mmCIF file of C-alpha atoms in Angstrom:
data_model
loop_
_atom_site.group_PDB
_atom_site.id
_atom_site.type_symbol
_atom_site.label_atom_id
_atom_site.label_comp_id
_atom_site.label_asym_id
_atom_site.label_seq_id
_atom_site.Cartn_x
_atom_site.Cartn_y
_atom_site.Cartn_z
ATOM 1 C CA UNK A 1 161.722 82.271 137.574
ATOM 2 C CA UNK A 2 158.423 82.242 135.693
ATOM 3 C CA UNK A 3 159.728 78.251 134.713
ATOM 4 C CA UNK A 4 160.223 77.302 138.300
ATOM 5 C CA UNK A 5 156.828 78.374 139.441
ATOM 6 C CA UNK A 6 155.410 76.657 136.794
ATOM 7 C CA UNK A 7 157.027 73.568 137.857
ATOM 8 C CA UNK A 8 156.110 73.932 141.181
ATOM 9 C CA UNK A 9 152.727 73.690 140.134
ATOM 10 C CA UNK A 10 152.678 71.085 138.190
ATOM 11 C CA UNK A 11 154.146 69.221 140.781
ATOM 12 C CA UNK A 12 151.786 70.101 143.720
ATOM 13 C CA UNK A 13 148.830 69.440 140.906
ATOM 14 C CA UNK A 14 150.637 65.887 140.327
ATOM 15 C CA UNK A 15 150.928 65.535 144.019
ATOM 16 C CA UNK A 16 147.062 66.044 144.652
ATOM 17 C CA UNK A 17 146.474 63.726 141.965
ATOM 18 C CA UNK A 18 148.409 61.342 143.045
ATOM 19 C CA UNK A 19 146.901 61.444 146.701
ATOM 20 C CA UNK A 20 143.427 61.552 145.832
ATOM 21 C CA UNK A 21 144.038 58.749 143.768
ATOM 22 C CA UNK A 22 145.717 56.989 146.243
ATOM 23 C CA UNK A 23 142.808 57.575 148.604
ATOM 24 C CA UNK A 24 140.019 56.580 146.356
ATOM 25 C CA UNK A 25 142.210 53.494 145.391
ATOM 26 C CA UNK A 26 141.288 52.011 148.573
ATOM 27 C CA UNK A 27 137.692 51.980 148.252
ATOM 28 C CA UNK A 28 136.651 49.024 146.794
ATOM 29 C CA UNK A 29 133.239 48.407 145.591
ATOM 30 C CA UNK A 30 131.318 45.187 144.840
ATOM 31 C CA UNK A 31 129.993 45.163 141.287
ATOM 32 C CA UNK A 32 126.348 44.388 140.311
ATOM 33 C CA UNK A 33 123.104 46.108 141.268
ATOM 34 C CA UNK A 34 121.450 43.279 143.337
ATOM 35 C CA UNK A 35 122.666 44.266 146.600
ATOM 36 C CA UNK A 36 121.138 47.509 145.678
ATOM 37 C CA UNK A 37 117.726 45.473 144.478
ATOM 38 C CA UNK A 38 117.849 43.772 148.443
ATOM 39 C CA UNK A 39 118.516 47.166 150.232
ATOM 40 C CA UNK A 40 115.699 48.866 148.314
ATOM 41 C CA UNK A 41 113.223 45.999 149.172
ATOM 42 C CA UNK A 42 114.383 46.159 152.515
ATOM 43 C CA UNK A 43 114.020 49.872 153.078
ATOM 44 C CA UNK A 44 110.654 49.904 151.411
ATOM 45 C CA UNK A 45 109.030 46.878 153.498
ATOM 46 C CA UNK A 46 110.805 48.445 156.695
ATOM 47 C CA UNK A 47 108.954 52.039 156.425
ATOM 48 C CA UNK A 48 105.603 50.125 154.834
ATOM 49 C CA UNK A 49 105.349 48.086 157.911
ATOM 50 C CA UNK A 50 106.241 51.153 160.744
ATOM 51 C CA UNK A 51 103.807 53.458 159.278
ATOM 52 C CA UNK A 52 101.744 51.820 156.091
ATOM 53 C CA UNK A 53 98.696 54.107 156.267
ATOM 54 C CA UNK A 54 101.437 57.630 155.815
ATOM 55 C CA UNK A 55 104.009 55.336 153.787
ATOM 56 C CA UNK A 56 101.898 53.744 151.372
ATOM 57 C CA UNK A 57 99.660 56.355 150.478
ATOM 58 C CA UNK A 58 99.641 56.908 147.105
ATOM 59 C CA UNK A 59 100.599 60.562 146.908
ATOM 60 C CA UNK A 60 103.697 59.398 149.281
ATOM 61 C CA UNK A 61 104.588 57.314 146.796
ATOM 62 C CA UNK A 62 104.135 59.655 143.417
ATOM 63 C CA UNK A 63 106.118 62.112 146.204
ATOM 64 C CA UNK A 64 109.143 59.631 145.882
ATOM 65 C CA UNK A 65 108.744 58.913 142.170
ATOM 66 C CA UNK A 66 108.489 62.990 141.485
ATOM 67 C CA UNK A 67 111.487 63.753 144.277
ATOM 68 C CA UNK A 68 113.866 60.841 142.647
ATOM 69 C CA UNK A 69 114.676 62.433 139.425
ATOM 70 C CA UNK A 70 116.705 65.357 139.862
ATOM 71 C CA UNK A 71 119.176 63.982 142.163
ATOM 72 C CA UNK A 72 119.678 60.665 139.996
ATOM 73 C CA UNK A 73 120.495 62.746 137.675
ATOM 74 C CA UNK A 74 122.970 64.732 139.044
ATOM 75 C CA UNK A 75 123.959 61.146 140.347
ATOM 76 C CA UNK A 76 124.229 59.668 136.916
ATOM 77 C CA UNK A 77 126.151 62.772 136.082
ATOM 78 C CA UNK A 78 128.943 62.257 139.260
ATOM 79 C CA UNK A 79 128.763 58.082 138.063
ATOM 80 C CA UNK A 80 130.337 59.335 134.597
ATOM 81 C CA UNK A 81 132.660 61.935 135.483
ATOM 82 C CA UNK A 82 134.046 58.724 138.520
ATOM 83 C CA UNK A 83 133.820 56.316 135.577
ATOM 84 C CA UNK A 84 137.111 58.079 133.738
ATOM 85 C CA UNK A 85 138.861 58.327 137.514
ATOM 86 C CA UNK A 86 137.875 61.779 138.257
ATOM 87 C CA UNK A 87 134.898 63.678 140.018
ATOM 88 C CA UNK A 88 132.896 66.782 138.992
ATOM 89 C CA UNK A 89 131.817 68.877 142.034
ATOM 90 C CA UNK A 90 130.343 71.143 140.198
ATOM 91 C CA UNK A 91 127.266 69.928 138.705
ATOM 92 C CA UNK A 92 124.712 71.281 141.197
ATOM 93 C CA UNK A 93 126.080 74.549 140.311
ATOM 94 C CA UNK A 94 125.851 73.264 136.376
ATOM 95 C CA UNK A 95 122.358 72.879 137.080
ATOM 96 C CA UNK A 96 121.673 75.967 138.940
ATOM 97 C CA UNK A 97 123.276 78.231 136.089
ATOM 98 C CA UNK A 98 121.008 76.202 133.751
ATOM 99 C CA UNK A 99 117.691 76.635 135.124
ATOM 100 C CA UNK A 100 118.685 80.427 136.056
ATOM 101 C CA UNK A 101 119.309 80.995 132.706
ATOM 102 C CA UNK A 102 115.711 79.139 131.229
ATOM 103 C CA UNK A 103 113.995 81.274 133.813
ATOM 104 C CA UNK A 104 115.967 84.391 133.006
ATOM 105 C CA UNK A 105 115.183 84.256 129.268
ATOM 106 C CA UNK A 106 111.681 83.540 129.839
ATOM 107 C CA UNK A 107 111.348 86.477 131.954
ATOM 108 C CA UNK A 108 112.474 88.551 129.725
ATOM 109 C CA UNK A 109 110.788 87.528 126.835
ATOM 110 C CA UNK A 110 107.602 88.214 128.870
ATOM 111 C CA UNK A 111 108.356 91.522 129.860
ATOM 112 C CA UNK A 112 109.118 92.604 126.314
ATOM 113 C CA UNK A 113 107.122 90.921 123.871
ATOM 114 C CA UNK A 114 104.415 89.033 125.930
ATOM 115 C CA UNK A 115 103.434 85.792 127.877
ATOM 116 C CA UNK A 116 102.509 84.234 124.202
ATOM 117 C CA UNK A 117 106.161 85.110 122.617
ATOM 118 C CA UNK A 118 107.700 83.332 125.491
ATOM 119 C CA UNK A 119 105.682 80.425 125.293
ATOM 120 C CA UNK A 120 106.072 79.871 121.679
ATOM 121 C CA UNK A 121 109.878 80.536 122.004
ATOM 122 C CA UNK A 122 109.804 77.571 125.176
ATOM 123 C CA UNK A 123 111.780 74.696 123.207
ATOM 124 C CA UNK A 124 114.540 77.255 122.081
ATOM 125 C CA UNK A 125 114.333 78.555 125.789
ATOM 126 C CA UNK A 126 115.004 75.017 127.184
ATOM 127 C CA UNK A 127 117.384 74.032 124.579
ATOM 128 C CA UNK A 128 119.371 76.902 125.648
ATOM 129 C CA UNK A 129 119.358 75.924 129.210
ATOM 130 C CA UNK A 130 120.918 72.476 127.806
ATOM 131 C CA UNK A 131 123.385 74.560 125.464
ATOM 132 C CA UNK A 132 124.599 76.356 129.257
ATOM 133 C CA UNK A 133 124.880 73.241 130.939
ATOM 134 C CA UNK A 134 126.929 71.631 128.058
ATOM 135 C CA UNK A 135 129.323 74.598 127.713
ATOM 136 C CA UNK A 136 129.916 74.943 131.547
ATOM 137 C CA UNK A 137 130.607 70.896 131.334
ATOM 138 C CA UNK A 138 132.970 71.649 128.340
ATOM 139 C CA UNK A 139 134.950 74.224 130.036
ATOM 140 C CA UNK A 140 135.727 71.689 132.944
ATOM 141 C CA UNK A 141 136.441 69.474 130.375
ATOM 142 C CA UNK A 142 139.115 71.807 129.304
ATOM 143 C CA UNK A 143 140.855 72.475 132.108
ATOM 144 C CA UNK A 144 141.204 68.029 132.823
ATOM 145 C CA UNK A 145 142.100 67.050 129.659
ATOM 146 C CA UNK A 146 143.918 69.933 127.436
ATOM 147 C CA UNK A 147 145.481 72.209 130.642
ATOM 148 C CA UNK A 148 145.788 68.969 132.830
ATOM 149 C CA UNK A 149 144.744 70.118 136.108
ATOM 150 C CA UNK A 150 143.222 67.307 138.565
ATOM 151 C CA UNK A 151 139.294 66.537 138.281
ATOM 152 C CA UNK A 152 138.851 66.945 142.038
ATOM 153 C CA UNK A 153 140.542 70.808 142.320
ATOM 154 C CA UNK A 154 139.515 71.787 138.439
ATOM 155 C CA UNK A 155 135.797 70.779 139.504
ATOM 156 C CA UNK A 156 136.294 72.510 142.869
ATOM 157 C CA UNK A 157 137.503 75.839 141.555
ATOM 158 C CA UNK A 158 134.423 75.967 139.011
ATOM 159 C CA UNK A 159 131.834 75.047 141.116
ATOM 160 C CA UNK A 160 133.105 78.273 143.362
ATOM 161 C CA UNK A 161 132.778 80.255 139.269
ATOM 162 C CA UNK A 162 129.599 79.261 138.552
ATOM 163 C CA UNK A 163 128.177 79.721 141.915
ATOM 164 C CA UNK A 164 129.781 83.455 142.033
ATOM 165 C CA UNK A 165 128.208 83.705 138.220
ATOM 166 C CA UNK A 166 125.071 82.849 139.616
ATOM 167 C CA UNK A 167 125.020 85.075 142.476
ATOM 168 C CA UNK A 168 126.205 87.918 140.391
ATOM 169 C CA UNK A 169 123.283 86.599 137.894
ATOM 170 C CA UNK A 170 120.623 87.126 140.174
ATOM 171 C CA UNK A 171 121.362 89.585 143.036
ATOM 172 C CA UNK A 172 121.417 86.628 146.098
ATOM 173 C CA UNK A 173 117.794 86.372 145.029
ATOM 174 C CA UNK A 174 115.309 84.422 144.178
ATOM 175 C CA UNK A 175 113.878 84.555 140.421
ATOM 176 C CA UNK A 176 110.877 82.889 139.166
ATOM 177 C CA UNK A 177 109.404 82.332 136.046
ATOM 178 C CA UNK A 178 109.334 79.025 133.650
ATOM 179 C CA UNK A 179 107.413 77.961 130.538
ATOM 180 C CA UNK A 180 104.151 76.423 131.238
ATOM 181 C CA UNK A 181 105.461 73.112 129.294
ATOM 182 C CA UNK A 182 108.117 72.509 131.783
ATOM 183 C CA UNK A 183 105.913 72.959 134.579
ATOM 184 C CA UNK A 184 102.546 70.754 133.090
ATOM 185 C CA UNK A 185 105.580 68.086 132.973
ATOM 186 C CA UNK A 186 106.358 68.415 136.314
ATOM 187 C CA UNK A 187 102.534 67.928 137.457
ATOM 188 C CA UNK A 188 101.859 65.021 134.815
ATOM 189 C CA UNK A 189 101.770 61.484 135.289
ATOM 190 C CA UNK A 190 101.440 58.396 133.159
ATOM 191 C CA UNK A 191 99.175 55.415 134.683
ATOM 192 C CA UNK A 192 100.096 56.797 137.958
ATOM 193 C CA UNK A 193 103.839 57.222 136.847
ATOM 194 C CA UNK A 194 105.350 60.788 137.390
ATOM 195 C CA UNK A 195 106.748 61.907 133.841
ATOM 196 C CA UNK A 196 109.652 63.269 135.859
ATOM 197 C CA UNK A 197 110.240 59.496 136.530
ATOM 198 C CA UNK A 198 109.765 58.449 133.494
ATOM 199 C CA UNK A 199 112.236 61.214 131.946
ATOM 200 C CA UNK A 200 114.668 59.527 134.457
ATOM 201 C CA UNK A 201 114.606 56.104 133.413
ATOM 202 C CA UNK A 202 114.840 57.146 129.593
ATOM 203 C CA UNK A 203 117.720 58.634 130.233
ATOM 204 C CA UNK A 204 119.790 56.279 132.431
ATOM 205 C CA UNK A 205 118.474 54.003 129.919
ATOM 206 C CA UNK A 206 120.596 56.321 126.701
ATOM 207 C CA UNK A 207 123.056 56.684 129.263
ATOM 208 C CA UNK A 208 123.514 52.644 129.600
ATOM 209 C CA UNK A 209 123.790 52.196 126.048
ATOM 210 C CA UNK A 210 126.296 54.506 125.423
ATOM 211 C CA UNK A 211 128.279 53.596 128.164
ATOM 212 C CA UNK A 212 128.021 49.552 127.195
ATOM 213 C CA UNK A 213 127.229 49.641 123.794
ATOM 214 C CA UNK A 214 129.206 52.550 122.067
ATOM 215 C CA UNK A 215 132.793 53.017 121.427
ATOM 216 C CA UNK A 216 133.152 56.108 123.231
ATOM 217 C CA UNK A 217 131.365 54.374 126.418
ATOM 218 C CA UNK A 218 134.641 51.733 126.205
ATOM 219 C CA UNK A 219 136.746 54.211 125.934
ATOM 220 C CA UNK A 220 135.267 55.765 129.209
ATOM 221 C CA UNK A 221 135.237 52.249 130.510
ATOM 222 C CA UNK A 222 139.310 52.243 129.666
ATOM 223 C CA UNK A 223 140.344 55.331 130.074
ATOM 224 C CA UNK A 224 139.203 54.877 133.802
ATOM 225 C CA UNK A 225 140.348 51.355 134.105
ATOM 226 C CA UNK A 226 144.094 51.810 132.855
ATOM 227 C CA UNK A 227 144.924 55.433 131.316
ATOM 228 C CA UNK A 228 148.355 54.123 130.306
ATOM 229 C CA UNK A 229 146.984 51.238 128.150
ATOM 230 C CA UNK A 230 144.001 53.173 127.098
ATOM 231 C CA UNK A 231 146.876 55.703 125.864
ATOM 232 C CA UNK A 232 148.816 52.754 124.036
ATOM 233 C CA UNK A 233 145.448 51.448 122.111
ATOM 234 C CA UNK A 234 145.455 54.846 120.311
ATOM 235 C CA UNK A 235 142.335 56.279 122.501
ATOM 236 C CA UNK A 236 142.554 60.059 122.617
ATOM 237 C CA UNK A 237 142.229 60.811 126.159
ATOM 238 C CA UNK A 238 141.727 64.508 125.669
ATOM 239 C CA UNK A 239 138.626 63.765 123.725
ATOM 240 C CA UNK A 240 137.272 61.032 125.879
ATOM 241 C CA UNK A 241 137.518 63.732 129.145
ATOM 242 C CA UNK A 242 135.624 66.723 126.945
ATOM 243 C CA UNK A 243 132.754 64.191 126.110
ATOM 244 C CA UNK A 244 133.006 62.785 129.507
ATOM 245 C CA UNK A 245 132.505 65.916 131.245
ATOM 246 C CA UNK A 246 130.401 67.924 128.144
ATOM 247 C CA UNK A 247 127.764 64.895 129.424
ATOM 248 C CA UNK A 248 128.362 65.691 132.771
ATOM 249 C CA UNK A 249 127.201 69.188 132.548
ATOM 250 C CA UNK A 250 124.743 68.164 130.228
ATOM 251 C CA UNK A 251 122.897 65.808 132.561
ATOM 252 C CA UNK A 252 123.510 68.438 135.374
ATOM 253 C CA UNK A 253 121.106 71.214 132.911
ATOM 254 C CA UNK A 254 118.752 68.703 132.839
ATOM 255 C CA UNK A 255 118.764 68.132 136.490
ATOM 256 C CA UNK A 256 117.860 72.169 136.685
ATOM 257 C CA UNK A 257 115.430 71.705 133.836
ATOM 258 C CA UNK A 258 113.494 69.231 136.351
ATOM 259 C CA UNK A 259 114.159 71.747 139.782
ATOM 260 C CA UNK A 260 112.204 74.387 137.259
ATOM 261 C CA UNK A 261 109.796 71.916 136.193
ATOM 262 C CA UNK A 262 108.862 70.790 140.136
ATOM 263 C CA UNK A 263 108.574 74.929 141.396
ATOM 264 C CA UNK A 264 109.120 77.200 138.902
ATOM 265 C CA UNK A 265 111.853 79.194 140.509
ATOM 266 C CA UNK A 266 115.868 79.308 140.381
ATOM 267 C CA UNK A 267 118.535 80.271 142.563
ATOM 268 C CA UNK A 268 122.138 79.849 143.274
ATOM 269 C CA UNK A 269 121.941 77.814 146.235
ATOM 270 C CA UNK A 270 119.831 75.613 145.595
ATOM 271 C CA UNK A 271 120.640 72.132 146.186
ATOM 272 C CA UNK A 272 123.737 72.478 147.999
ATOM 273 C CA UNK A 273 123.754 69.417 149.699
ATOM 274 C CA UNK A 274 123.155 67.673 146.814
ATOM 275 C CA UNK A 275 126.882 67.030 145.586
ATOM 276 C CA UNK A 276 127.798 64.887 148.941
ATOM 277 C CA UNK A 277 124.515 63.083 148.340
ATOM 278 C CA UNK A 278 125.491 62.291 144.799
ATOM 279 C CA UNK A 279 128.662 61.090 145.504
ATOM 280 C CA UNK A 280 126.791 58.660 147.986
ATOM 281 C CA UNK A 281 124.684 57.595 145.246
ATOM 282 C CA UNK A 282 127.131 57.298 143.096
ATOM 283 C CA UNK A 283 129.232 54.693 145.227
ATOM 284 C CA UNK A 284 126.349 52.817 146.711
ATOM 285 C CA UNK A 285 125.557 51.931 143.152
ATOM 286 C CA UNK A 286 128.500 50.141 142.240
ATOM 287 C CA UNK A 287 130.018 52.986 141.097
ATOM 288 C CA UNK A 288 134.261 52.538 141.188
ATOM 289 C CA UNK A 289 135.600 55.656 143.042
ATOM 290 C CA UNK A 290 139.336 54.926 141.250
ATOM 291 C CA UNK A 291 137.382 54.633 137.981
ATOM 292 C CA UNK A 292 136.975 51.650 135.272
ATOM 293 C CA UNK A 293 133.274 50.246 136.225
ATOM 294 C CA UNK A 294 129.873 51.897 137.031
ATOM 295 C CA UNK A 295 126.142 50.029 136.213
ATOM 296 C CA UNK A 296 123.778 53.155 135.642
ATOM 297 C CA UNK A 297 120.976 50.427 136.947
ATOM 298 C CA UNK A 298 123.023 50.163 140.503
ATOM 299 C CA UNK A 299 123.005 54.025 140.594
ATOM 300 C CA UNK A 300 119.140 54.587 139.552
ATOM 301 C CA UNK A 301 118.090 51.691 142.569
ATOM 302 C CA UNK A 302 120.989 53.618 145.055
ATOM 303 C CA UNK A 303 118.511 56.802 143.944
ATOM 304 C CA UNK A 304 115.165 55.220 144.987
ATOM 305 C CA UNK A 305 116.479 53.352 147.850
ATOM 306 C CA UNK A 306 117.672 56.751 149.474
ATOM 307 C CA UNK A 307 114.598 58.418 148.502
ATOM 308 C CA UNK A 308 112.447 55.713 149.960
ATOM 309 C CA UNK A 309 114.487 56.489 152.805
ATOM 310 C CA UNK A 310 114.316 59.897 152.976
ATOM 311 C CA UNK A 311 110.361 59.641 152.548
ATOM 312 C CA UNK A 312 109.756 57.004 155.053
ATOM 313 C CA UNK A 313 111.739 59.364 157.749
ATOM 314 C CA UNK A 314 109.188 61.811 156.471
ATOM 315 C CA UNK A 315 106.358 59.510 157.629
ATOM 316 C CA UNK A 316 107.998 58.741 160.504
ATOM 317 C CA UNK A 317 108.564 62.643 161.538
ATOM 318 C CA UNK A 318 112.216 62.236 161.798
ATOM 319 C CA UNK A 319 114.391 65.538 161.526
ATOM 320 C CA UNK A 320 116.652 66.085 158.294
ATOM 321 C CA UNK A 321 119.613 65.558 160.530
ATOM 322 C CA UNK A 322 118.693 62.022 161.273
ATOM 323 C CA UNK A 323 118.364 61.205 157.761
ATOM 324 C CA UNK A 324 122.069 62.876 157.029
ATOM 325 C CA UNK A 325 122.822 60.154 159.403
ATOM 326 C CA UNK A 326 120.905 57.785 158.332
ATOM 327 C CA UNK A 327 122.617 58.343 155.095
ATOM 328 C CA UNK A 328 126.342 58.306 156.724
ATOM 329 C CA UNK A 329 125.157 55.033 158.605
ATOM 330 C CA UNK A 330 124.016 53.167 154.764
ATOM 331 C CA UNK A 331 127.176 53.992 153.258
ATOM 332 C CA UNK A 332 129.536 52.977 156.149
ATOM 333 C CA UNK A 333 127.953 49.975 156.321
ATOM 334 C CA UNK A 334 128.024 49.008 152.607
ATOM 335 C CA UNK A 335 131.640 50.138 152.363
ATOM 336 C CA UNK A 336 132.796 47.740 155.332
ATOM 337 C CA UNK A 337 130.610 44.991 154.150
ATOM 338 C CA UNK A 338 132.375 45.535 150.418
ATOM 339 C CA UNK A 339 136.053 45.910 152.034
ATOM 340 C CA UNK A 340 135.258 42.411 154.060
ATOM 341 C CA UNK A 341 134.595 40.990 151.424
ATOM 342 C CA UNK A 342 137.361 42.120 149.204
ATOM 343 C CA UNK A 343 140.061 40.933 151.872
ATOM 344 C CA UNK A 344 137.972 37.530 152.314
ATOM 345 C CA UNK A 345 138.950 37.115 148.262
ATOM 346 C CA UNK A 346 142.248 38.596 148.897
ATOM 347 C CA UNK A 347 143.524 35.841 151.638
ATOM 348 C CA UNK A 348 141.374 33.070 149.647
ATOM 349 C CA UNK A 349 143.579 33.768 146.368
ATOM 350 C CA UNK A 350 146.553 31.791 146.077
ATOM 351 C CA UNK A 351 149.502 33.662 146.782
ATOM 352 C CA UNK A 352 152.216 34.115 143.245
ATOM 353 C CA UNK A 353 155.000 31.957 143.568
ATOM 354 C CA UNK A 354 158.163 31.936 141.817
ATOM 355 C CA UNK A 355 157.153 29.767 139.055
ATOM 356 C CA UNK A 356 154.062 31.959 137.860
ATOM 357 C CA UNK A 357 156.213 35.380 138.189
ATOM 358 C CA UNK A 358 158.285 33.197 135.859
ATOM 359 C CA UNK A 359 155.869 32.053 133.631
ATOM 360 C CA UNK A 360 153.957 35.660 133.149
ATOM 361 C CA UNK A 361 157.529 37.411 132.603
ATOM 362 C CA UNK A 362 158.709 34.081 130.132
ATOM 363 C CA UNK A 363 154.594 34.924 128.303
ATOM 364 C CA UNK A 364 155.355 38.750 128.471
ATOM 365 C CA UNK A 365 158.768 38.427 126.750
ATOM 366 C CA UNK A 366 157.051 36.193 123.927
ATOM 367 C CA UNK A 367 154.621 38.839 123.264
ATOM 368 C CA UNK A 368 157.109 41.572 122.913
ATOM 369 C CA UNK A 369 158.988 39.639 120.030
ATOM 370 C CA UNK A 370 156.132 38.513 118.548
ATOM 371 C CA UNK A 371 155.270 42.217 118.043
ATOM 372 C CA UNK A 372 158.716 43.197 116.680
ATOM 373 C CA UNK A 373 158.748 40.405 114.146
#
């Protein structure tokens, strides 16, 4: 009986992964960043020109530089857990549990040995914040690659854990408390820069050079594009998922790291809305829903561009509501511009005749008796 139910699970988990795939395989996105490049200029001269004395002030514009970074990184985050084919809802909460636990620490170290202790204990404080994030990654990098369970309902179930750990964590309430080196990062700029900016382009730059220039990044790159054939080349895919997702929460702690460093204060719902927004992102960017290609570039510019958005409704004393539309609107429109012009190359490729079905299956044969012999 025990078997039974187990294979009825399996096969409602293969059935959801089957359909989300299915769904997702539809979505087809146009690769390259420089429609992103054209949208952002767009955005930006639209709002400059409607309001340019709110718009282009220059604390508006630190505002969007200091406001970009935590949600391209929980962005870049959702880009590498789409890269491989799956999805990771749960890095917001990632982040949460992250910066609840820097704040928590430093707390306590306060209260018992003094402000000093818990400033001179601040890198081991933050590093454990990372340590969280990477082991709450990890553990949904279990459950995809070594139990098997779908990214989309493994994802699901632990953002609903570490949201109830938070909760439990902190009472439902508000905690405060951060070391002052976070927080002097969070005020600091460089030539006008925000560090918080800066800290984000560092990273999607690592995060471009692993993913183009390392051999886990191609295996990422395969194991997203063709599982089977990444399989058959001798890639482990149960190790490329744990990095894959270990990242994931990874970037996610460092998204809380920056929440703490902009107001030094944690909670467990904080950024709820963020994980549809990131998924947004994600796509607009280039990003492949069914997995295989991302450019970390397309996803930083998706990052601004809504942010320039989001700041010029600001000057423009539009509600949040209109801006969750305004957001619907952008991606709509990109996706039926991209699924145009997908069909436009669909009907102007030349149709496979008899004689190149022949000539693939005659090359195909070839190759299989060239590898016996």
């Amino acid at each position: 009986m025990n078997a039974e139910k187990l294979s009825d699970l399996r096969r409602a988990n293969q059935k959801v992964d089957v359909t989300f795939g299915s769904l997702i395989s539809r979505i087809h996105v146009q690769r390259g960043a420089g429609r992103m490049v054209i949208l952002l200029v767009v955005t930006f001269a639209l709002f400059a020109m409607l309001n340019p004395r709110v718009f282009l002030n220059p604390v508006n514009l630190q505002n969007i530089g200091v406001g970009a970074p935590e949600i391209g990184l929980i962005s870049l985050a959702m880009m590498l857990a789409m890269l491989t084919g799956g999805i990771d809802l749960s890095v917001v909460a990632i982040a949460n549990v992250s910066a609840i636990t820097v704040s928590s620490l430093y707390t306590a170290i306060s209260i018992g040995a003094g402000a000093e202790a818990a400033e001179g204990a601040a890198p081991l404080i933050l590093l454990a914040g990372v340590g969280v994030g990477a082991a709450l990654g990890a553990v949904n990098g279990v459950l995809v690659s070594v139990v098997g369970i779908t990214p989309i309902l493994t994802t699901l179930a632990t953002m609903q854990l570490f949201n109830g750990i938070a909760l439990i964590w902190t009472g439902g309430v508000t905690i405060s408390g951060a070391p002052s080196v976070l927080t002097s990062i969070g005020r600091s700029t460089a030539v006008g820069v925000p560090i918080l900016f800066v800290i984000l382009v560092v990273v999607a730059i690592v995060l471009a050079v692993i993913i183009d220039r390392t051999p886990i990044g191609r295996k990422i790159q395969l194991q997203g594009a063709n599982p089977t054939a990444a399989r058959f080349s001798g890639i482990s895919s149960r190790a490329t998922l744990m990095a894959t997702y270990t990242t994931s929460g990874i970037l996610g702690a460092l998204a809380g790291l920056i929440f703490l460093s902009r107001n030094p204060s944690a909670s467990a719902d904080y950024g709820s809305s963020y994980i549809l927004l990131a998924i947004v992102i994600a796509v607009l960017g280039g990003t492949n829903p069914n997995g295989g290609f991302a450019t970390v570039f397309g996803v930083v510019l998706a990052t601004l561009t809504l942010q320039v958005v989001s700041s010029g409704f600001t000057a423009l004393r539009l509600s949040a509501y209109e801006y969750a539309i305004a957001q619907g609107v952008l991606l709509i429109a990109v996706m039926v511009f991209d699924q145009l012009k997908f069909r436009r190359r669909a009907r102007s490729s030349p149709p496979a005749t008899s004689e190149t079905v022949a000539v693939a299956t005659e090359r195909s044969a070839n190759t299989r008796n060239t590898r016996k012999d």
